[in-house]
C-alpha atoms as a printed R data frame, in Angstrom:
   type eleno elety resid chain resno       x       y       z
1  ATOM     1    CA   ARG     A     1   0.000   0.000   0.000
2  ATOM     2    CA   GLU     A     2   1.252   3.440  -0.898
3  ATOM     3    CA   GLY     A     3  -0.929   6.348   0.173
4  ATOM     4    CA   ASN     A     4  -4.420   5.612  -1.153
5  ATOM     5    CA   ASN     A     5  -3.117   3.108  -3.724
6  ATOM     6    CA   VAL     A     6  -3.145  -0.637  -3.229
7  ATOM     7    CA   TYR     A     7  -0.906  -2.968  -5.242
8  ATOM     8    CA   GLY     A     8  -0.444  -6.700  -5.669
9  ATOM     9    CA   GLY     A     9  -1.519  -9.780  -7.557
10 ATOM    10    CA   ALA     A    10  -4.973 -10.037  -5.990
11 ATOM    11    CA   VAL     A    11  -5.666  -6.376  -6.719
12 ATOM    12    CA   ASN     A    12  -4.602  -6.851 -10.354
13 ATOM    13    CA   ILE     A    13  -6.864  -9.886 -10.786
14 ATOM    14    CA   ALA     A    14  -9.812  -8.069  -9.168
15 ATOM    15    CA   ALA     A    15  -9.335  -5.093 -11.494
16 ATOM    16    CA   ARG     A    16  -9.190  -7.345 -14.573
17 ATOM    17    CA   ILE     A    17 -12.335  -9.221 -13.503
18 ATOM    18    CA   ALA     A    18 -14.170  -5.930 -12.962
19 ATOM    19    CA   ALA     A    19 -13.086  -4.768 -16.425
20 ATOM    20    CA   ALA     A    20 -14.476  -7.977 -17.972
21 ATOM    21    CA   SER     A    21 -17.977  -7.417 -16.566
22 ATOM    22    CA   GLU     A    22 -20.911  -5.931 -18.440
23 ATOM    23    CA   PRO     A    23 -22.634  -2.779 -17.105
24 ATOM    24    CA   GLY     A    24 -24.625  -3.687 -13.992
25 ATOM    25    CA   GLU     A    25 -22.996  -7.128 -13.766
26 ATOM    26    CA   VAL     A    26 -20.846  -8.392 -10.913
27 ATOM    27    CA   LEU     A    27 -18.301 -11.033 -11.888
28 ATOM    28    CA   VAL     A    28 -16.260 -13.071  -9.428
29 ATOM    29    CA   SER     A    29 -13.524 -15.671  -9.644
30 ATOM    30    CA   ASP     A    30 -14.016 -19.355  -8.901
31 ATOM    31    CA   THR     A    31 -12.352 -18.804  -5.519
32 ATOM    32    CA   VAL     A    32 -14.877 -16.137  -4.522
33 ATOM    33    CA   ARG     A    33 -17.757 -18.263  -5.851
34 ATOM    34    CA   SER     A    34 -16.579 -21.197  -3.720
35 ATOM    35    CA   LEU     A    35 -16.518 -19.006  -0.625
36 ATOM    36    CA   GLY     A    36 -19.907 -17.426  -1.337
37 ATOM    37    CA   ARG     A    37 -22.008 -20.319  -2.550
38 ATOM    38    CA   THR     A    38 -23.287 -21.108   0.939
39 ATOM    39    CA   SER     A    39 -24.745 -17.593   1.261
40 ATOM    40    CA   ALA     A    40 -28.529 -17.464   1.193
41 ATOM    41    CA   ASP     A    41 -30.185 -15.939  -1.865
42 ATOM    42    CA   VAL     A    42 -27.012 -15.840  -3.963
43 ATOM    43    CA   THR     A    43 -26.467 -17.902  -7.090
44 ATOM    44    CA   PHE     A    44 -23.764 -17.842  -9.733
45 ATOM    45    CA   ASP     A    45 -23.978 -18.127 -13.522
46 ATOM    46    CA   ASP     A    46 -20.901 -19.617 -15.178
47 ATOM    47    CA   ARG     A    47 -19.455 -17.142 -17.700
48 ATOM    48    CA   GLY     A    48 -16.667 -19.466 -18.847
49 ATOM    49    CA   GLU     A    49 -12.927 -18.994 -18.935
50 ATOM    50    CA   HIS     A    50 -11.445 -15.578 -19.621
51 ATOM    51    CA   THR     A    51  -7.884 -14.609 -20.419
52 ATOM    52    CA   LEU     A    52  -7.066 -11.657 -18.201
53 ATOM    53    CA   LYS     A    53  -4.167  -9.324 -18.971
54 ATOM    54    CA   GLY     A    54  -1.245  -9.897 -16.637
55 ATOM    55    CA   VAL     A    55  -2.686 -13.148 -15.249
56 ATOM    56    CA   GLY     A    56  -0.852 -16.315 -16.286
57 ATOM    57    CA   GLU     A    57  -3.730 -18.776 -16.573
58 ATOM    58    CA   PRO     A    58  -7.283 -18.313 -17.881
59 ATOM    59    CA   GLN     A    59  -9.757 -17.673 -15.070
60 ATOM    60    CA   ARG     A    60 -13.277 -19.106 -14.863
61 ATOM    61    CA   LEU     A    61 -15.616 -16.248 -14.031
62 ATOM    62    CA   PHE     A    62 -19.122 -16.276 -12.580
63 ATOM    63    CA   ALA     A    63 -21.875 -13.658 -12.598
64 ATOM    64    CA   VAL     A    64 -23.459 -13.093  -9.189
65 ATOM    65    CA   ARG     A    65 -27.263 -13.283  -9.022
66 ATOM    66    CA   GLY     A    66 -29.170 -12.150  -5.946
67 ATOM    67    CA   GLY     A    67 -32.368 -13.835  -4.811
68 ATOM    68    CA   GLY     A    68 -34.285 -10.586  -4.454
């Protein structure tokens, strides 16, 4: 961390995932999906593998859907 800036691999991946999302869509990695799938009223739609700039391996991304 430097001032108000945060750096690191996880921050880079999060920024790339956010950039891959459509307007109004929340995308998460498989790791986040695994941690969140026990939450009530939350489901995940598989969006397939994405190649993210600066990330070595393709990442499977999921769109978050709330129960509402």
